[in-house]
Coordinates of C-alpha atoms in Angstrom, one line a residue:
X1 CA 133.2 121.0 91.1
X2 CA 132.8 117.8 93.1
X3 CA 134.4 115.0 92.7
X4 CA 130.8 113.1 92.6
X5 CA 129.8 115.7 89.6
X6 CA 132.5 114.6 87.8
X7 CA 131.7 111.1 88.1
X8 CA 128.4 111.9 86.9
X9 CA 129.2 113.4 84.1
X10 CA 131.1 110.8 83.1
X11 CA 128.5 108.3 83.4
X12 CA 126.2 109.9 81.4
X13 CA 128.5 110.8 78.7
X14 CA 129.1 107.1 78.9
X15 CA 126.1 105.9 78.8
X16 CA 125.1 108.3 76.1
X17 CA 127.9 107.2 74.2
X18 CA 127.0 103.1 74.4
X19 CA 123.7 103.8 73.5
X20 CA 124.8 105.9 70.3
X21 CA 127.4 102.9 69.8
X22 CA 125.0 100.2 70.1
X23 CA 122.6 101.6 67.6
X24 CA 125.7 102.3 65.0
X25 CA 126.3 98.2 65.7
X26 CA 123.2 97.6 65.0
X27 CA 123.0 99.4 61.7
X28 CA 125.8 97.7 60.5
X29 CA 124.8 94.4 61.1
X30 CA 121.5 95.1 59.2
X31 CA 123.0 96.7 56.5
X32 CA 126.0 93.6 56.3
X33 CA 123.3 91.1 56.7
X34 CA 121.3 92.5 52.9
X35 CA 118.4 94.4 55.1
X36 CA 117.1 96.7 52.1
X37 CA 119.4 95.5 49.4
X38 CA 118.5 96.1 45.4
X39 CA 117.2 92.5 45.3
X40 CA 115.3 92.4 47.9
X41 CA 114.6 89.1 49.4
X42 CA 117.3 87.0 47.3
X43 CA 119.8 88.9 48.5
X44 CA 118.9 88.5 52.3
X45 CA 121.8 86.5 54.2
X46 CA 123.7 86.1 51.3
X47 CA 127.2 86.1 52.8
X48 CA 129.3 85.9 49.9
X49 CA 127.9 89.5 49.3
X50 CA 127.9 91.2 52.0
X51 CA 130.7 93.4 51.2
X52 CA 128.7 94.8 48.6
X53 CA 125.9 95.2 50.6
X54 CA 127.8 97.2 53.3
X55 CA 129.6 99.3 50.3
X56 CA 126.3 99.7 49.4
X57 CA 124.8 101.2 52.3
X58 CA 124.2 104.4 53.8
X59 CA 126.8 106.1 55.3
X60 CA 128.4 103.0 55.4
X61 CA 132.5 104.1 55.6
X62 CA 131.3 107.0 58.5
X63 CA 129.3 104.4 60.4
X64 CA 132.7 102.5 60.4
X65 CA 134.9 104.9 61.3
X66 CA 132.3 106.3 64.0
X67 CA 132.1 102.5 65.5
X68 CA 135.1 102.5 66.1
X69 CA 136.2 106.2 67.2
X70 CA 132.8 105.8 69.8
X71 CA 134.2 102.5 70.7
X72 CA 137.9 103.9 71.4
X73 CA 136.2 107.0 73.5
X74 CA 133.8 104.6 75.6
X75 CA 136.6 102.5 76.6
X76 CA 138.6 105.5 78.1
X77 CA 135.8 106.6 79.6
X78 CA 135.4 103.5 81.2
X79 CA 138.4 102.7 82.6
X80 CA 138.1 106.4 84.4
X81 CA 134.9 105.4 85.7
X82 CA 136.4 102.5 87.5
X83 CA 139.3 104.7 89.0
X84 CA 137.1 106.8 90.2
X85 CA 134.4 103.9 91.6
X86 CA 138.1 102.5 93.5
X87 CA 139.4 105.8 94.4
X88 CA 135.8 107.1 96.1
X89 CA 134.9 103.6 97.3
X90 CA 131.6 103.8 95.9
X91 CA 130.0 101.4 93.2
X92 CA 132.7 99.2 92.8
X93 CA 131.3 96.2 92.1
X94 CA 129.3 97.3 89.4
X95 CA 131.7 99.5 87.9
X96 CA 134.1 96.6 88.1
X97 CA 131.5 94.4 86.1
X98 CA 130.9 97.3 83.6
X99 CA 134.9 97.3 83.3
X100 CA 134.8 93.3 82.7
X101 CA 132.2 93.6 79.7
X102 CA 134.0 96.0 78.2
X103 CA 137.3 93.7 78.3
X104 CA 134.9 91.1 76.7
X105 CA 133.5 93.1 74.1
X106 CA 136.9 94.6 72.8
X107 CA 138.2 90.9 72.8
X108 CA 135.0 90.2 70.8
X109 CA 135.8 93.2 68.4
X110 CA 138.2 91.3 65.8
X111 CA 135.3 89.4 65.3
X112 CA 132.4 91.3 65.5
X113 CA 132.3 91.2 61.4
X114 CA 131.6 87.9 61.2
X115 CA 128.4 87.6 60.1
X116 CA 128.4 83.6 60.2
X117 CA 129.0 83.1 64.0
X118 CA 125.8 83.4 65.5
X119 CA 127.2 83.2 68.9
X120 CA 129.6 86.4 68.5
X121 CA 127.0 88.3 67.5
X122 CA 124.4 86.9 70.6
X123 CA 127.6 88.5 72.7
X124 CA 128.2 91.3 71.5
X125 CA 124.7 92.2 71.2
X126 CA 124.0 91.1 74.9
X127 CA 127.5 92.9 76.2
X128 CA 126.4 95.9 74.5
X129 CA 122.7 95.8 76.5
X130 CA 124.7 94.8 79.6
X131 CA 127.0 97.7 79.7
X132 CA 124.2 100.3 78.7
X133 CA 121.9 98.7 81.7
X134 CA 125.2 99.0 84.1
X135 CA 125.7 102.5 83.0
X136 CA 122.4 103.4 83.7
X137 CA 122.3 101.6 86.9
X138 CA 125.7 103.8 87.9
X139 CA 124.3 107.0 86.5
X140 CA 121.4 106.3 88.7
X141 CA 122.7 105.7 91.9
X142 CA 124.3 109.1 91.8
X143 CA 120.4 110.8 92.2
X144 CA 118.6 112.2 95.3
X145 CA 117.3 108.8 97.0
X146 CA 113.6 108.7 96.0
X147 CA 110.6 107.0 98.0
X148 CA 111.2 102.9 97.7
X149 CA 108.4 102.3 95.5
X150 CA 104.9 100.3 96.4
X151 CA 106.1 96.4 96.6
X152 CA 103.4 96.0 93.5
X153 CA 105.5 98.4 90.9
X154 CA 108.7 97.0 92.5
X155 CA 108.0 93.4 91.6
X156 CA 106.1 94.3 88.8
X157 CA 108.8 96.4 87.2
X158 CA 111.0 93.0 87.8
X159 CA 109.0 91.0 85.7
X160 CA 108.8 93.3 83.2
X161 CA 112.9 93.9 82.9
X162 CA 113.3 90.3 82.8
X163 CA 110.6 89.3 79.7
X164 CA 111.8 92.4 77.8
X165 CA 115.7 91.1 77.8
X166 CA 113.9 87.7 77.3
X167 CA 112.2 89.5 73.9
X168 CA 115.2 91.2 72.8
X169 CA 117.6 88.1 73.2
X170 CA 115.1 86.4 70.7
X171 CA 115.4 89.3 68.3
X172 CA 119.1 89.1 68.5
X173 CA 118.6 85.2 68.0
X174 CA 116.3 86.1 64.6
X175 CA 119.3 88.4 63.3
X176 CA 122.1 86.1 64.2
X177 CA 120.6 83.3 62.3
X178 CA 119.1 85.7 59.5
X179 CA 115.3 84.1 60.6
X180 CA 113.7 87.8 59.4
X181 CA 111.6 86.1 56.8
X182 CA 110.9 82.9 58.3
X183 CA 107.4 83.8 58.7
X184 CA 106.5 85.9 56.1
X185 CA 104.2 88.9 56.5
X186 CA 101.4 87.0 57.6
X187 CA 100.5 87.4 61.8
X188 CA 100.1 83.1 62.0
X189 CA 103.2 82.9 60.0
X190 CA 102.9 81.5 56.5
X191 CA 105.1 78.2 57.6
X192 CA 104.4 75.5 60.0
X193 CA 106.0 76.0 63.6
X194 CA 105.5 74.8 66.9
X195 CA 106.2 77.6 69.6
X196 CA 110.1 77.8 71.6
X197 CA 113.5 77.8 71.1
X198 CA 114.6 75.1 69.4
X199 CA 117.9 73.2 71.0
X200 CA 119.1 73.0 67.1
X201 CA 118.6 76.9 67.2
X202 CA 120.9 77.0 70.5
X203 CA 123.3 74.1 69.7
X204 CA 124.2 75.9 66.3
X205 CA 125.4 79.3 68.1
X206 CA 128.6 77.8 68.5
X207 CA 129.2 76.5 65.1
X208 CA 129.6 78.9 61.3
X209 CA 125.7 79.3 59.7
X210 CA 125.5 76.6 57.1
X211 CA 125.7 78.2 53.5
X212 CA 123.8 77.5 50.4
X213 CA 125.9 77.1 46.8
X214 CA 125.5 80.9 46.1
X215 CA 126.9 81.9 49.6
X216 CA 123.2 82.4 51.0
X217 CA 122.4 81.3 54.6
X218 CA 120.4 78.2 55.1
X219 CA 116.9 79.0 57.2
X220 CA 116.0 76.1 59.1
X221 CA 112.5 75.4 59.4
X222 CA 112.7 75.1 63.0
X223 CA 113.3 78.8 62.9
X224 CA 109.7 79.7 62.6
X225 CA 108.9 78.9 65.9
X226 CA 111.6 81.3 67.5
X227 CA 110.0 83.9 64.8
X228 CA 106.7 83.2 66.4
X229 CA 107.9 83.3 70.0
X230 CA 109.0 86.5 69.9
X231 CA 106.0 88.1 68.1
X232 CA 103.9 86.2 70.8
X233 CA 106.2 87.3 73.6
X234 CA 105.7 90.6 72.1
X235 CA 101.7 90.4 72.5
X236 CA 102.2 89.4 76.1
X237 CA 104.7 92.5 76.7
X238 CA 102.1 94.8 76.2
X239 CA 99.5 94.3 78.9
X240 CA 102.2 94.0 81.3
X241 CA 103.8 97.3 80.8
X242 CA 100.7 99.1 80.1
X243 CA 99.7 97.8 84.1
X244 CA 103.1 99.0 85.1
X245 CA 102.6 102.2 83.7
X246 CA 99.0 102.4 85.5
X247 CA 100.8 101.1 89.1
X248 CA 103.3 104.2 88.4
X249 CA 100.8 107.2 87.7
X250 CA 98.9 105.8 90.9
X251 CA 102.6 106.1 92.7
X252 CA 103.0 109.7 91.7
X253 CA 105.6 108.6 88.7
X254 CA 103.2 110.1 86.2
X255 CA 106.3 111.3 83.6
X256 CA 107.9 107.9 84.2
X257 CA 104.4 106.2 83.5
X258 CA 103.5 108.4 80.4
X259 CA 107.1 107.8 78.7
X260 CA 106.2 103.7 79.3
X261 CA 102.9 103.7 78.1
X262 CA 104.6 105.8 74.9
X263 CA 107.2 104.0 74.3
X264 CA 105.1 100.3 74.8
X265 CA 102.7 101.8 72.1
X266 CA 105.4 102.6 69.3
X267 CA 106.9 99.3 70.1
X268 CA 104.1 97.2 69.1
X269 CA 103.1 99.4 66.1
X270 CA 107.0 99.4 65.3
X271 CA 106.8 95.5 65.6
X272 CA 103.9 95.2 63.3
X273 CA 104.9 97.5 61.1
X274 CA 108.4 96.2 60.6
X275 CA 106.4 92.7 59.8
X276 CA 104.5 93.7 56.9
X277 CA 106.7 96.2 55.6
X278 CA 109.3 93.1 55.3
X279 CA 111.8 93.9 57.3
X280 CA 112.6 97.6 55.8
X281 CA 115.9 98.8 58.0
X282 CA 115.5 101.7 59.2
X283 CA 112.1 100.8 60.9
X284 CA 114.2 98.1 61.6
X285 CA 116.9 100.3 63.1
X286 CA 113.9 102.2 65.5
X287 CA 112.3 99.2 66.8
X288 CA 115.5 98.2 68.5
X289 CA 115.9 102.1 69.7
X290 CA 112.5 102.1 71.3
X291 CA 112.5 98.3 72.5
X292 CA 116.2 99.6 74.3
X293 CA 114.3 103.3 75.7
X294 CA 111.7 101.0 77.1
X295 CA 114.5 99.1 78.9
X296 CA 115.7 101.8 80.2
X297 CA 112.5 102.9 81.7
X298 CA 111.5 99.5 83.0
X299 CA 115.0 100.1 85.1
X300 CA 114.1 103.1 86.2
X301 CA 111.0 101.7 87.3
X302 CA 112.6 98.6 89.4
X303 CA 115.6 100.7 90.4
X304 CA 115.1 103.5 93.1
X305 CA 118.3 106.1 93.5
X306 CA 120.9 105.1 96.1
X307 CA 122.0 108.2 96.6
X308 CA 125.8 107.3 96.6
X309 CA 127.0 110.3 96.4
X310 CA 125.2 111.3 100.0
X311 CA 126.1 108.0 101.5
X312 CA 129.8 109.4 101.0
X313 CA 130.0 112.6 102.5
X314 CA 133.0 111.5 104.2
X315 CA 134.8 110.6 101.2
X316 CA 136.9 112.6 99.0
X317 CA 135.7 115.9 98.3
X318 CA 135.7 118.3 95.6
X319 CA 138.6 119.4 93.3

């Protein structure tokens, strides 16, 4: 086999194997953070019992133990992907970034448990899309180079990779600072808010979440607005990926188109559905799973294959 194939293979079982990590991550974080606890709402963002919330949860010791195994596995992985990047002389730049985040995110892992540090969870969360968006990128380069696609669905798909990790770093933002229920059920959220980010909401990722006398997180009112932002956000995501999807059936992407138009619709039901249903975790759990597939396809959409393996048919060859 060629010494290409095997670099593929590894970037897919990679990538395969972030993805799977990221959504263990997330699961715990939910769970940690009360998501579907016995006393449901009191016991949201109550700190001082979250290890009896993650005893509590499902699966809870094999999620652990699989975070950690996936985590050990990724890393190896890797670490071979960048000796093989430097060795073939393809990719290395991006293969060196995706080895950089992974250095940050094992540096981050002592204190990936603490649920009061907004801003360690914000990185880990954004290294964990990062490296999933470079392992995709990789694994895509390695493809028969396709037809550059029509200016329109290239600048399109652009916009649309930028306000969806725009709309995902705001859900990370609402979890971070347990801002779930801020809003309530109700679409025009049930307390006042103006729309944005507050500076409050930014300045306090780099200080501990300020605790009530029972161990309970404090919600700022200010936190309303960055609820509302993202549900807005949300509204606007739709029309623009429903008009990428069109620009890609017209280019002859139909699969690509139909998967975006799929995925954009479960989003939004996901996202409504997760608001009335207050926050139940395992819808929870698949809104972040589609919201990250429809990611992936926006990529897909902006990135055409490089072909590097065919632009390196003087390098190394097979094994």
């Amino acid at each position: 086999m060629r010494v290409h194939a095997w670099y593929r293979a590894l970037l897919l079982a990679g990538l395969l194997l972030a993805v799977a990590l990221a959504l263990i991550s997330v699961h715990l974080r939910l769970v940690n953070s009360g998501l579907g606890c016995t006393d449901w709402p009191d016991c949201y963002g109550n700190l001082a019992r979250s290890a009896e919330f993650g005893t509590a949860g499902p699966f809870k010791e094999l999620a652990v133990r699989a975070h950690r195994v996936l985590a050990s596995v990724l890393g190896l992985l890797v670490l071979a992907v960048l000796a093989l990047s430097l060795w073939l002389r393809v990719l290395r730049v991006p293969a060196g970034l995706l080895f950089g985040v992974m250095l940050l995110l094992a540096a981050l892992g002592r204190w990936s448990a603490g649920l009061n540090l907004p801003g360690i969870v914000m990185a880990n969360f954004a290294g964990g899309l990062l490296m999933i968006a470079l392992l995709w990128f990789l694994w895509r380069s390695f493809f028969t180079a396709e037809p550059a696609p029509a200016a329109a669905v290239h600048r399109l798909a652009g916009i649309a990779t930028v306000m969806l990790s725009i709309q995902m770093g705001l859900g990370g933002l609402m979890s971070a600072f347990f801002a779930g229920l801020a809003c309530g059920p109700a679409f025009d959220c049930a307390a006042p808010w103006s729309p944005g980010i507050p500076l409050e909401v930014l300045s306090g990722l780099f200080r501990p979440l300020e605790l009530d006398a029972t161990g309970r997180v404090l919600i700022s009112s200010d936190l309303a607005g960055l609820h509302m932002t993202h549900r807005m956000l949300g509204f606007a995501l739709v029309p623009v990926f429903c008009a990428l999807a069109y620009l890609l059936a017209r280019s002859r992407r139909r699969a690509l188109a139909v998967t975006m138009l799929a995925l954009t619709v479960l989003s939004g039901l996901g996202g409504v559905m997760t608001v009335r249903l207050a926050l139940p975790p395992l819808m929870v759990l698949a809104h972040y799973a589609i919201a990250l597939g429809l990611l992936l396809t926006a990529l897909s959409a902006w990135h055409t294959g490089s072909a590097a393996c065919d632009q390196t048919g003087s390098t190394r060859a097979a094994q």
